[in-house]
Coordinates of C-alpha atoms in Angstrom, one line a residue:
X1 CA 148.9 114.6 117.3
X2 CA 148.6 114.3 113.8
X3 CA 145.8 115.8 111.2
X4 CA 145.7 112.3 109.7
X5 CA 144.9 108.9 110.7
X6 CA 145.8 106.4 107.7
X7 CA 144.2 103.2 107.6
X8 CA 146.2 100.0 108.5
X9 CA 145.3 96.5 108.1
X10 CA 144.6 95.7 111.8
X11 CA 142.7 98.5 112.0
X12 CA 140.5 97.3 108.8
X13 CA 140.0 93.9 110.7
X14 CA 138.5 95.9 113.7
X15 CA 136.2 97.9 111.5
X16 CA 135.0 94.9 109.4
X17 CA 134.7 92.4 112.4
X18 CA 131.1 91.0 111.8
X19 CA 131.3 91.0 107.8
X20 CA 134.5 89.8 107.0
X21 CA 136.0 86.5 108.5
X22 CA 139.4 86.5 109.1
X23 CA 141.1 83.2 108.0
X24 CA 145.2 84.0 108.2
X25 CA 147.0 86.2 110.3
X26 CA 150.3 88.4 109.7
X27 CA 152.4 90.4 112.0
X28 CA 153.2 92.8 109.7
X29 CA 150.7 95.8 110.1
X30 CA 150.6 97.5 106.4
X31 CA 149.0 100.5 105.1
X32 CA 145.9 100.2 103.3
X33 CA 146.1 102.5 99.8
X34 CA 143.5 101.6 98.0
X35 CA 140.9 99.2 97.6
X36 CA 140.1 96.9 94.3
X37 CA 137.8 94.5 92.5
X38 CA 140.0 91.7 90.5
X39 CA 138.3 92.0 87.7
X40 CA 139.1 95.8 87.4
X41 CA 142.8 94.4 88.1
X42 CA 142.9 92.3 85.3
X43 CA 141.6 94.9 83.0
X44 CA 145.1 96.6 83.6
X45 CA 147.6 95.1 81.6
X46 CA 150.7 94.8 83.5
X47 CA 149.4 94.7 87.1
X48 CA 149.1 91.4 88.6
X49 CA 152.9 90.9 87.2
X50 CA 154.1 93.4 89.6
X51 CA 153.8 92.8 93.4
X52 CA 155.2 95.9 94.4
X53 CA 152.2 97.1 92.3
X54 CA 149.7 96.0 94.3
X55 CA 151.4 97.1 97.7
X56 CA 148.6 98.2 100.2
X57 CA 145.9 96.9 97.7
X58 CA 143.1 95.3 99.5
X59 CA 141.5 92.9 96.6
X60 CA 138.0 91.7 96.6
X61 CA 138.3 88.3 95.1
X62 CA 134.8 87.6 93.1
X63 CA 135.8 84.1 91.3
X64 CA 135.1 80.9 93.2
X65 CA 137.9 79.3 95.0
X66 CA 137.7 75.5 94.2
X67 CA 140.6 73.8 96.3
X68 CA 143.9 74.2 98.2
X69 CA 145.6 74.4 94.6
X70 CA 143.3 76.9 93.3
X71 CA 143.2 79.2 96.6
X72 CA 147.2 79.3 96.6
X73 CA 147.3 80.1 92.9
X74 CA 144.6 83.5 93.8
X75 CA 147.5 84.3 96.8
X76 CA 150.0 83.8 94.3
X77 CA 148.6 86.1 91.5
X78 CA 148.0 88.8 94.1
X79 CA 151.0 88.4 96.2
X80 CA 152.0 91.7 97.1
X81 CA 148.6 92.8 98.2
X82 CA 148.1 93.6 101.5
X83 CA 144.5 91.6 102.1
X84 CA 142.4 89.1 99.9
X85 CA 138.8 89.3 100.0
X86 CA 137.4 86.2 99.2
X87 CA 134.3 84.1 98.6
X88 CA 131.8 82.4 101.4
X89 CA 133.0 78.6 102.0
X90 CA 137.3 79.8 101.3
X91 CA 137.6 78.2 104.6
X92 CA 137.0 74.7 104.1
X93 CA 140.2 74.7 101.7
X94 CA 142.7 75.8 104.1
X95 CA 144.8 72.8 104.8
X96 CA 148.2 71.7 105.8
X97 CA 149.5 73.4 102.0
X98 CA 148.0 76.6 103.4
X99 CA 150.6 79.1 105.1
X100 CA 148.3 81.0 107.4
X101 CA 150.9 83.6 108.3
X102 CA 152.0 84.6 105.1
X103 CA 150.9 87.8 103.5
X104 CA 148.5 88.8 102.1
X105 CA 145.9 87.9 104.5
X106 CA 142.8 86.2 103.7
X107 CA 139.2 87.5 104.5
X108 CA 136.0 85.4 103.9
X109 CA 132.9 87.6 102.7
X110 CA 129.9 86.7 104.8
X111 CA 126.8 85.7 102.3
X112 CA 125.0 88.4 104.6
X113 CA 126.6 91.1 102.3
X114 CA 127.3 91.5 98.5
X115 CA 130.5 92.3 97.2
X116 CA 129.2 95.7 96.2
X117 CA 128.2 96.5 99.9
X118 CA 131.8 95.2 100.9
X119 CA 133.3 97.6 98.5
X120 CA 131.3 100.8 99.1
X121 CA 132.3 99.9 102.8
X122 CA 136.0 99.3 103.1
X123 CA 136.4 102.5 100.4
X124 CA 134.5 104.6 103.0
X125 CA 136.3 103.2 105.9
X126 CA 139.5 104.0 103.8
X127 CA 138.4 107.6 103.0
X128 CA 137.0 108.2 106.7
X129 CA 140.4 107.4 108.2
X130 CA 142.3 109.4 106.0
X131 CA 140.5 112.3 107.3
X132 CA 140.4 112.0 110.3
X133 CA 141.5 113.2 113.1
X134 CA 143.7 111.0 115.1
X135 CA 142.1 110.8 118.4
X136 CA 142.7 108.1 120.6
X137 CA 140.5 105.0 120.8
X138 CA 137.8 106.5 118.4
X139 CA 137.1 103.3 116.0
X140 CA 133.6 103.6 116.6
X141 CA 131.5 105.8 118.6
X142 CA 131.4 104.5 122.6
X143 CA 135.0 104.9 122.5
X144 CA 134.3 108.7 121.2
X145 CA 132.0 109.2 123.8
X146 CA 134.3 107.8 126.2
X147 CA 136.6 109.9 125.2
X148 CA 135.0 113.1 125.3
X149 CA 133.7 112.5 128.7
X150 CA 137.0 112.1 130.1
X151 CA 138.4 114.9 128.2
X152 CA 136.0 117.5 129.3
X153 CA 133.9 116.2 132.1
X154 CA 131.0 115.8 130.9
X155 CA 128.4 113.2 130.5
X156 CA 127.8 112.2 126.6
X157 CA 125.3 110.9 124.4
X158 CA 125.8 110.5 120.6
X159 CA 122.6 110.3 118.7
X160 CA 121.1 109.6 114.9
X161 CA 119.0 111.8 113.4
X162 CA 115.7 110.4 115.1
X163 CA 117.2 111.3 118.6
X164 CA 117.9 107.9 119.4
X165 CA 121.5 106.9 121.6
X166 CA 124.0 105.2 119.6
X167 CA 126.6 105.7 122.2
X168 CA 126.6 106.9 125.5
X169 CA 129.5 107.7 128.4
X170 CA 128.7 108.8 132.0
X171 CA 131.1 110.7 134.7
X172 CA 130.4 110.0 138.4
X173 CA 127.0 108.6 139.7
X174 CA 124.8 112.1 139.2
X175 CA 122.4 111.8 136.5
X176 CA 119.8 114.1 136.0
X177 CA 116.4 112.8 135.2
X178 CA 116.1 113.9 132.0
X179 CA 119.4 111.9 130.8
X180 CA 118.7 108.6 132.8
X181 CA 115.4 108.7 130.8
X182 CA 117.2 109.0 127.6
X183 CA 119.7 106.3 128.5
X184 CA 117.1 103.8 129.7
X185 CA 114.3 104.2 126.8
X186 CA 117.4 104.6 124.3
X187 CA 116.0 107.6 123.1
X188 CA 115.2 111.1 124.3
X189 CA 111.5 111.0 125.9
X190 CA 108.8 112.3 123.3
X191 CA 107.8 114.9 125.7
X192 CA 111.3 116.2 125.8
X193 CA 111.6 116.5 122.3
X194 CA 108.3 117.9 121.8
X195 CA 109.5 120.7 124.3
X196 CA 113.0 120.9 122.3
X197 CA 111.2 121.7 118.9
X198 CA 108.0 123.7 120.8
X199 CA 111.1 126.5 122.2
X200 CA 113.2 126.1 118.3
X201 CA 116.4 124.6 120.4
X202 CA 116.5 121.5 118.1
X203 CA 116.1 123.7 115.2
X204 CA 118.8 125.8 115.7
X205 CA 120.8 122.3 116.2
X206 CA 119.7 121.1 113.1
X207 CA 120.8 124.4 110.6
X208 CA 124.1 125.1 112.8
X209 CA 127.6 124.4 111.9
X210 CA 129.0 125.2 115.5
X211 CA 128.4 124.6 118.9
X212 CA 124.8 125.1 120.1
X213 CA 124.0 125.4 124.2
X214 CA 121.2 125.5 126.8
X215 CA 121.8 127.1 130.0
X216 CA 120.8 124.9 132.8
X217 CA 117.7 125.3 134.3
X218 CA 116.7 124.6 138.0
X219 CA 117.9 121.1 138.6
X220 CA 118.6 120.2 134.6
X221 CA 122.2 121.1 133.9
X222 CA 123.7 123.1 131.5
X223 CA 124.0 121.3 127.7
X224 CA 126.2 121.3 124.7
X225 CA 125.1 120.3 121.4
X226 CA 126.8 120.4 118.2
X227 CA 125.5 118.5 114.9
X228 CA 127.2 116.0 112.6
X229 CA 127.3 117.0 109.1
X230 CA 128.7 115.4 105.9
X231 CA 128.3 117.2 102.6
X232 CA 125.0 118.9 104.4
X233 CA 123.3 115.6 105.2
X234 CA 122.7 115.7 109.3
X235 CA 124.3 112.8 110.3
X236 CA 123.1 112.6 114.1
X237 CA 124.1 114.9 117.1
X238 CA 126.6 115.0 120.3
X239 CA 125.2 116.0 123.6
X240 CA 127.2 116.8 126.4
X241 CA 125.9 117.6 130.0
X242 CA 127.7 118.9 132.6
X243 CA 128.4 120.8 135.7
X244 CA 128.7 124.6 136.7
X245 CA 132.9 122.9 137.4
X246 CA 133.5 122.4 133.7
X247 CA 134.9 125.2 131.4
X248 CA 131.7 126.1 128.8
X249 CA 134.4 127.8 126.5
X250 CA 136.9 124.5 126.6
X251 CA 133.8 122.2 126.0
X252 CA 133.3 124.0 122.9
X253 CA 136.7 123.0 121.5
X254 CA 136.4 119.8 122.2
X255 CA 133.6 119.1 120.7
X256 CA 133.9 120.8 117.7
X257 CA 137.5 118.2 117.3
X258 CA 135.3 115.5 118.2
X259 CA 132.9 116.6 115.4
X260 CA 135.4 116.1 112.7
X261 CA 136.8 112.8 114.2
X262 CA 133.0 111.6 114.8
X263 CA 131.9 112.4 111.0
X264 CA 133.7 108.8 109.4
X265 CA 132.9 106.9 112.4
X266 CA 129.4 107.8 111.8
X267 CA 129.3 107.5 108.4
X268 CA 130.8 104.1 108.8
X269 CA 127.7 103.2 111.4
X270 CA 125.1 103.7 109.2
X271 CA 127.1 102.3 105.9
X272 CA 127.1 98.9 108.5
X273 CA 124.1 99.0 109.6
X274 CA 121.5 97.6 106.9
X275 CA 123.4 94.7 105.9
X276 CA 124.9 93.9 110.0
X277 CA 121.8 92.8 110.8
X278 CA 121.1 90.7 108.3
X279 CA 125.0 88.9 109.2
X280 CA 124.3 88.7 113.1
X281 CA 120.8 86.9 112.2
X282 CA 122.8 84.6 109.5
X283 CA 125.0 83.8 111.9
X284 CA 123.2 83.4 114.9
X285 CA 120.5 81.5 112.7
X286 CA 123.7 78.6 111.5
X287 CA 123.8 78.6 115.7
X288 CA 120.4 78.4 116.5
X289 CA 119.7 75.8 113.4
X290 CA 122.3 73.6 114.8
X291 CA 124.5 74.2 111.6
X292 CA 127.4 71.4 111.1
X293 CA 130.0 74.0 110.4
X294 CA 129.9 76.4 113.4
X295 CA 133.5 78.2 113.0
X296 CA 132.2 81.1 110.7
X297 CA 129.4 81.9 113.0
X298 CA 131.2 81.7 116.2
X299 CA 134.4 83.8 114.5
X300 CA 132.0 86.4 113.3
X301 CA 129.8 86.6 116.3
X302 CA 133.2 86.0 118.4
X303 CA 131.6 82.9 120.7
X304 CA 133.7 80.7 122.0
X305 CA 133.0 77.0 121.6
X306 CA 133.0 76.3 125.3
X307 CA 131.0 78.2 127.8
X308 CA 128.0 79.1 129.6
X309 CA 125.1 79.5 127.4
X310 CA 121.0 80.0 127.0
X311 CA 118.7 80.6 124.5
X312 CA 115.5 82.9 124.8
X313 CA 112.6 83.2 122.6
X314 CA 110.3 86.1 122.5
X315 CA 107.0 85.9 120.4
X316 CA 106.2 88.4 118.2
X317 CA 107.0 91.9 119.2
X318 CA 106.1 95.2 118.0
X319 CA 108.4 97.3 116.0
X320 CA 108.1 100.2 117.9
X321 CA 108.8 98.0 121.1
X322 CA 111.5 96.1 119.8
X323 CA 114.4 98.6 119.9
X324 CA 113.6 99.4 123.8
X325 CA 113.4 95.7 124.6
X326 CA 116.4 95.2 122.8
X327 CA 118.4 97.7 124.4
X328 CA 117.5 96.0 128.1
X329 CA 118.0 93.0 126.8
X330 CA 121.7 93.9 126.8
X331 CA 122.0 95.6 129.9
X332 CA 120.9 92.5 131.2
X333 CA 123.0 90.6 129.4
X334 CA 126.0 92.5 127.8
X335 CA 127.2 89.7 125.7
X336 CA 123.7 89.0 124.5
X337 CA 123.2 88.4 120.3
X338 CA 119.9 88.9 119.1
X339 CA 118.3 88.3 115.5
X340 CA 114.6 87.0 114.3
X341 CA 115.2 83.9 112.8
X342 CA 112.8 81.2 112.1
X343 CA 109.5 81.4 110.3
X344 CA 107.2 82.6 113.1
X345 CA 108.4 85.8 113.9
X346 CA 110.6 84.9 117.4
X347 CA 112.9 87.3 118.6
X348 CA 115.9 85.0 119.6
X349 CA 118.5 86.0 122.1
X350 CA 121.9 84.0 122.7
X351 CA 122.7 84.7 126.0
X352 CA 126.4 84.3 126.5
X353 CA 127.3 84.4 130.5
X354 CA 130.9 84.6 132.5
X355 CA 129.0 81.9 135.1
X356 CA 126.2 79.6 134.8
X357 CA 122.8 80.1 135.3
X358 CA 119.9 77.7 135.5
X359 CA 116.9 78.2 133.1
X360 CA 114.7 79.4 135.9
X361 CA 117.7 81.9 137.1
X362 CA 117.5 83.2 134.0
X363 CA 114.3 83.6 133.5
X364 CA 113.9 85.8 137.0
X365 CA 116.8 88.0 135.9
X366 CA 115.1 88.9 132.8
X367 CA 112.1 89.5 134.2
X368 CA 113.1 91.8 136.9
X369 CA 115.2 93.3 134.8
X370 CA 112.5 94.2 131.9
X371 CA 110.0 95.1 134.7
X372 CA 112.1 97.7 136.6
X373 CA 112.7 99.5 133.2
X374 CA 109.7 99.4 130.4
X375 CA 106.8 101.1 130.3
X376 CA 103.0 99.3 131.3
X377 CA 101.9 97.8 127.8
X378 CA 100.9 94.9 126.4
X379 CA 103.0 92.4 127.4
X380 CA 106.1 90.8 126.4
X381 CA 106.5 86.8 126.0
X382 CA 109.4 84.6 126.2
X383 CA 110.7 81.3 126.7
X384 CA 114.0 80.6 128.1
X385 CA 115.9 76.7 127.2
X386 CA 117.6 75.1 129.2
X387 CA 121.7 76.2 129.8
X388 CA 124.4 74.3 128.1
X389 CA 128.3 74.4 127.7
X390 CA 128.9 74.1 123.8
X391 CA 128.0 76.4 121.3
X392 CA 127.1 73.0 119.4
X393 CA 124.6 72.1 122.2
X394 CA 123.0 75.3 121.7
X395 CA 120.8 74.3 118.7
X396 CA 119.0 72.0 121.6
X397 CA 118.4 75.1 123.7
X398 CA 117.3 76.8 121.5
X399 CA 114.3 74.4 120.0
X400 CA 113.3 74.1 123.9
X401 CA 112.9 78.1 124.5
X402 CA 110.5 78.1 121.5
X403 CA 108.6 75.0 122.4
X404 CA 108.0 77.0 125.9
X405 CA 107.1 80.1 124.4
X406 CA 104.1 78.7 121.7
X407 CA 103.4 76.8 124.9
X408 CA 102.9 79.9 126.7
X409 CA 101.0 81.4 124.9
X410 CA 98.9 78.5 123.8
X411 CA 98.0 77.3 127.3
X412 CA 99.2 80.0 128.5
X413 CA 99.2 82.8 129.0
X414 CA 98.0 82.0 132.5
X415 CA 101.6 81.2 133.2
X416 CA 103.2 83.7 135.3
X417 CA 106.7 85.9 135.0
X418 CA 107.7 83.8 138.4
X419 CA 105.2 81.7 139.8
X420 CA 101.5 81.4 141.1
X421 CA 98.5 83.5 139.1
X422 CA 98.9 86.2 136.6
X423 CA 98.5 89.8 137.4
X424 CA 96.8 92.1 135.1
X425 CA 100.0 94.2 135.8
X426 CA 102.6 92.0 134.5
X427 CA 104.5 93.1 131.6
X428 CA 106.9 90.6 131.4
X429 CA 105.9 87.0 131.4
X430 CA 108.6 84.4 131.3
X431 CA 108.5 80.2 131.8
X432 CA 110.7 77.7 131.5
X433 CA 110.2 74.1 130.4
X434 CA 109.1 73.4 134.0
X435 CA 106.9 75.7 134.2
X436 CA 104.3 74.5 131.0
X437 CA 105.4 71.1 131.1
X438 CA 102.5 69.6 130.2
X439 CA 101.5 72.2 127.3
X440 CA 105.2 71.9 126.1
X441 CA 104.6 68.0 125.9
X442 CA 101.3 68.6 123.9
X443 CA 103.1 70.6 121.3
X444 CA 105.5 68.1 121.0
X445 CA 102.5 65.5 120.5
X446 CA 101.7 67.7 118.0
X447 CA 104.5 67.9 115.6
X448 CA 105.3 64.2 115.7
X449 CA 101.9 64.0 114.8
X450 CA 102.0 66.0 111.6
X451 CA 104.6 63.5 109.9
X452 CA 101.3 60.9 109.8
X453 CA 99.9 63.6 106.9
X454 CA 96.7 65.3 106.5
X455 CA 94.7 62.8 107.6
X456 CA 95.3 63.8 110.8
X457 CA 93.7 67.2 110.6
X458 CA 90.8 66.5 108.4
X459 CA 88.1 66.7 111.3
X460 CA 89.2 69.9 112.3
X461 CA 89.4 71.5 108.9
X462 CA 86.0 69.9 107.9
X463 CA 84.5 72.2 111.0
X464 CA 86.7 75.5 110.1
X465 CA 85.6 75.4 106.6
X466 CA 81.8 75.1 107.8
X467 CA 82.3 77.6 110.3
X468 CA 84.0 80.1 107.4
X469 CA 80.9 79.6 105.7
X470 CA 78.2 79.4 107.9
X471 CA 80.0 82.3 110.6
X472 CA 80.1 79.3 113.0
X473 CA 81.7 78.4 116.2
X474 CA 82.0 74.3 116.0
X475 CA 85.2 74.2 115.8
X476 CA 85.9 76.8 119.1
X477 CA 83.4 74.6 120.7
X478 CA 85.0 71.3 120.8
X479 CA 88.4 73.6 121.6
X480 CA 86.6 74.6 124.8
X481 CA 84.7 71.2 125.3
X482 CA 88.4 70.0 125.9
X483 CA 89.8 72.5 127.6
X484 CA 87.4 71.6 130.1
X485 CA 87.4 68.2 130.3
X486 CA 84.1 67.6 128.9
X487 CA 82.3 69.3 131.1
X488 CA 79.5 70.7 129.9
X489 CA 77.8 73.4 132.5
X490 CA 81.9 74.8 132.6
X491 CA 82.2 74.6 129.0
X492 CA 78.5 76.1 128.5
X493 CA 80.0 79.0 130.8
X494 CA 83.0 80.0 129.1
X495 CA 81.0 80.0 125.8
X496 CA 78.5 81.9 127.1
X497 CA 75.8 79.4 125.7
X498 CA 72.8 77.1 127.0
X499 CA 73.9 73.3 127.7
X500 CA 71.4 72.9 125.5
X501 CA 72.7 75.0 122.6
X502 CA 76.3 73.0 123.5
X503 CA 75.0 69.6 123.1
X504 CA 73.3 70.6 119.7
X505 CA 76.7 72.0 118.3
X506 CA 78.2 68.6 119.4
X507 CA 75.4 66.8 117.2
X508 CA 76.3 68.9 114.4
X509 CA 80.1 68.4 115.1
X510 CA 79.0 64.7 114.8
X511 CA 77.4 65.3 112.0
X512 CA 80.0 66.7 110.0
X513 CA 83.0 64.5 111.1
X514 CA 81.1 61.4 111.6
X515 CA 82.9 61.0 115.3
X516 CA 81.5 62.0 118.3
X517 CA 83.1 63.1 121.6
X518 CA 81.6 59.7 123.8
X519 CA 83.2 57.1 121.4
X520 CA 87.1 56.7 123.0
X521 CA 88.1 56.7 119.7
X522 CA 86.9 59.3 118.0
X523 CA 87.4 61.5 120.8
X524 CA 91.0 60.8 120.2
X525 CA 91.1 61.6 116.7
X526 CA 89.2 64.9 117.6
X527 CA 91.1 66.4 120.3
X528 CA 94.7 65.4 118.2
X529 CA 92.6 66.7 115.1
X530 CA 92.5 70.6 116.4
X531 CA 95.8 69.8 118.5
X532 CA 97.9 69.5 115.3
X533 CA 95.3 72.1 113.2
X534 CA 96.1 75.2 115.8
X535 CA 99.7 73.9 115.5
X536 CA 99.8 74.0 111.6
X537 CA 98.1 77.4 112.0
X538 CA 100.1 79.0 114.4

């Protein structure tokens, strides 16, 4: 096995899979030397005459391509590089003039990242494989673990500095508590690490070069820990657990290799990670938005335009939940993309599945799955839309999941995670469009409603504005009035008022509107009044 591991082009598209589109293809696997701006290549006289002077250059391509002419004249001028970089939108000029197997190959910058984010990237994935070691199957870090578990053994958990998993890989079906704990909050349990730094284990971790290990202890077994450093910055950690059959001494070895070889992996992780997000939710967003041109997205998210797919909304969610939710999210779904898109703080999930589900299939999936594994808290709500079989038919999904979920929680939050009354113990609570049917229709009411302009709201923003100033309750009142149906003792009840004090707010909500609740009419225009407000104000 060699001490290096040089960086070829397939191996570039692996590593850049999410940022960089591919748009042409080559058989012939080059070695990637160096990587280089164009307008650092035109600086240097001589260069762009010479194609054997750009062998293994991968060029970032800043200038705007403006046609099939001009795109074959940039593959021209850098012909003997081994990849082009190029702008965001390259891809509608590839035509029948384009050869999409000639070298170099062609890669379309995402508008998720700049070009200096691309750069500082690919030079770090060029300097990370050239020092690596070349272990099998270690592009990124659940192959690592995966390989270390079947070299040693042992069961593996690769972690960031904050002690949560990045990468996990289990042996056999024994897990001690401790570890299934880690793997099913995503993090080592606060009470764990409180123990860790209370007995100095995790500070010894944290100044060592080497190996570091824990004897077991009663039914915990024995553990291996060895830090990730580069140039003294703690990168994360690798854990390894394991039985009294493996070799403590071998272990040791191994993980001190899979130190080295985890150290650009790593690096790589957390140089991806800022700016990933932001392409998965660009992406997923085009989806989601019902975007015309749909190859990008689906390339970069790799969807296929046929299949079995669903949307889910989840309302707004907690940061520190988030991660946890996240991470069950895709156990339940393992092809599951997730990004907040939209303006109202929904957590969207595109759930991609091998065979179709219905909405309401879905939805009891979800929720068992969620239930089984977080904690009690405040709940978590979503919507789910209904299944289709083209990514293009997903847009439609996707506005149904969060028409159900503002319909949740706006009628509400009475609706259960499966069916029949809430229990104060839920923590999931999931519907479907058949499940709030008649809220879902009212916020549909709503928004066609807001094209006929502000006059439509002007009653209800007469009574918030008095009740800003006066520390009223007008406009809650008529809210309630209608929820019940006009009836007053029931309405009285909820507002924990005398009939009598209910009738004189609905003189004063006369008063101030000039419509009152028995004319048909202005009923009408007072119930679609606060419909559309709360709507506009959500």
């Amino acid at each position: 096995m060699s001490e290096t591991n040089a960086l070829r082009v397939s191996r570039l598209l692996r590593e850049t899979a999410g940022f960089l589109l591919p748009l042409t293809q080559t058989e012939t696997d080059v070695e990637v030397t160096r990587i280089e701006f164009d307008l650092d290549l035109r600086a240097s006289a001589g260069v762009l005459g010479s194609p054997a002077g750009l062998a293994g250059a991968v060029v970032l391509v800043t200038e705007t391509v403006d046609g099939p002419g001009g795109l074959n004249t940039i593959r021209a001028r850098y012909s003997g590089a081994a990849a082009l970089v190029v702008s965001p939108g390259t891809h509608a000029h590839l035509g029948e003039g384009t050869d999409t197997s000639a070298a170099p190959i062609l890669l379309e910058r995402s508008t998720g990242v700049t070009w200096s984010e691309v750069l500082v990237h690919l030079r770090q994935l060029n300097e990370g494989a050239s020092s690596a070691l070349a272990w099998p199957d270690v592009d990124d870090l659940s192959a690592l673990a995966a390989v270390i578990a079947e070299m040693t053994g042992a069961s593996i958990t690769i972690e960031d500095p904050a002690s949560r998993v990045l990468a996990h890989s289990n042996l056999g079906d024994e897990i001690d508590d401790i570890r299934r704990e880690t793997i099913l909050s995503g993090a080592i349990p606060d009470w764990r690490i409180a123990e860790l730094e209370e007995s100095g284990f995790l500070d010894v971790v944290r100044r060592s070069t080497d190996v570091v290990e824990r004897p077991a202890a009663g039914t915990t077994p024995a553990r291996s820990v060895i830090a990730l450093r580069s140039e003294g910055e703690l990168l994360g950690t690798i854990w390894a657990a394991y039985p009294d059959a493996v070799d403590p001494a071998s272990l040791r070895e191994v993980l001190r290799d899979a130190a080295r070889a985890a150290v650009p992996v790593m690096l790589r992780t957390l140089r991806r990670s800022p700016f990933e997000k932001r392409i998965r939710r660009e992406a997923l967003g085009s989806i989601l938005g019902g975007s015309p041109d749909l190859g990008p997205a689906a390339t970069l998210l790799a969807l296929p335009f046929s299949g079995h797919y669903a949307t889910l909304a989840f309302a707004e969610v907690a940061p520190d939940r988030e991660p946890v939710l996240r991470f069950h999210l895709r156990a339940a779904f393992a092809d599951a993309v997730l990004a907040h898109v939209g303006t109202h703080g929904h957590l969207a999930v595109l759930v991609h599945m091998s065979e179709g589900m219905s909405a309401i299939e879905i939805k009891s999936h979800v929720v068992s799955t969620l239930q089984r594994s977080l904690p009690p808290s405040e709940p978590f709500h979503f919507g789910v839309g209904t299944a289709v079989e083209r990514l293009d038919h997903v847009a439609r999904s996707w506005t149904e999941a969060v028409y159900v979920v503002d319909a949740l929680l706006a009628g509400g939050a009475s609706t259960p995670a499966g069916s029949g009354s809430v229990d104060a113990q839920d923590v999931v609570r999931g519907a479907t469009a058949e499940d709030v049917a008649a809220e879902l229709v009212g916020l549909e009411v709503a928004d066609a409603l807001r094209s006929v302009g502000p006059r439509i709201t002007e009653p209800a923003r007469l009574l918030a504005a008095h009740d800003a100033k006066l520390q009223g309750q007008l406009l809650e009142t008529l809210r309630v009035y209608f929820a019940t149906v006009g009836n007053s003792a029931e309405a009285s009840r909820r507002l924990h008022v005398h009939t009598n004090s209910l009738r004189h707010r609905l003189s004063r909500i006369e008063e101030i509107t000039g419509l009152s609740t028995a004319d048909r009419a202005g009923r009408l225009w007072l119930e679609f009044a606060v419909l559309v407000f709360d709507r506009e104000s959500h």
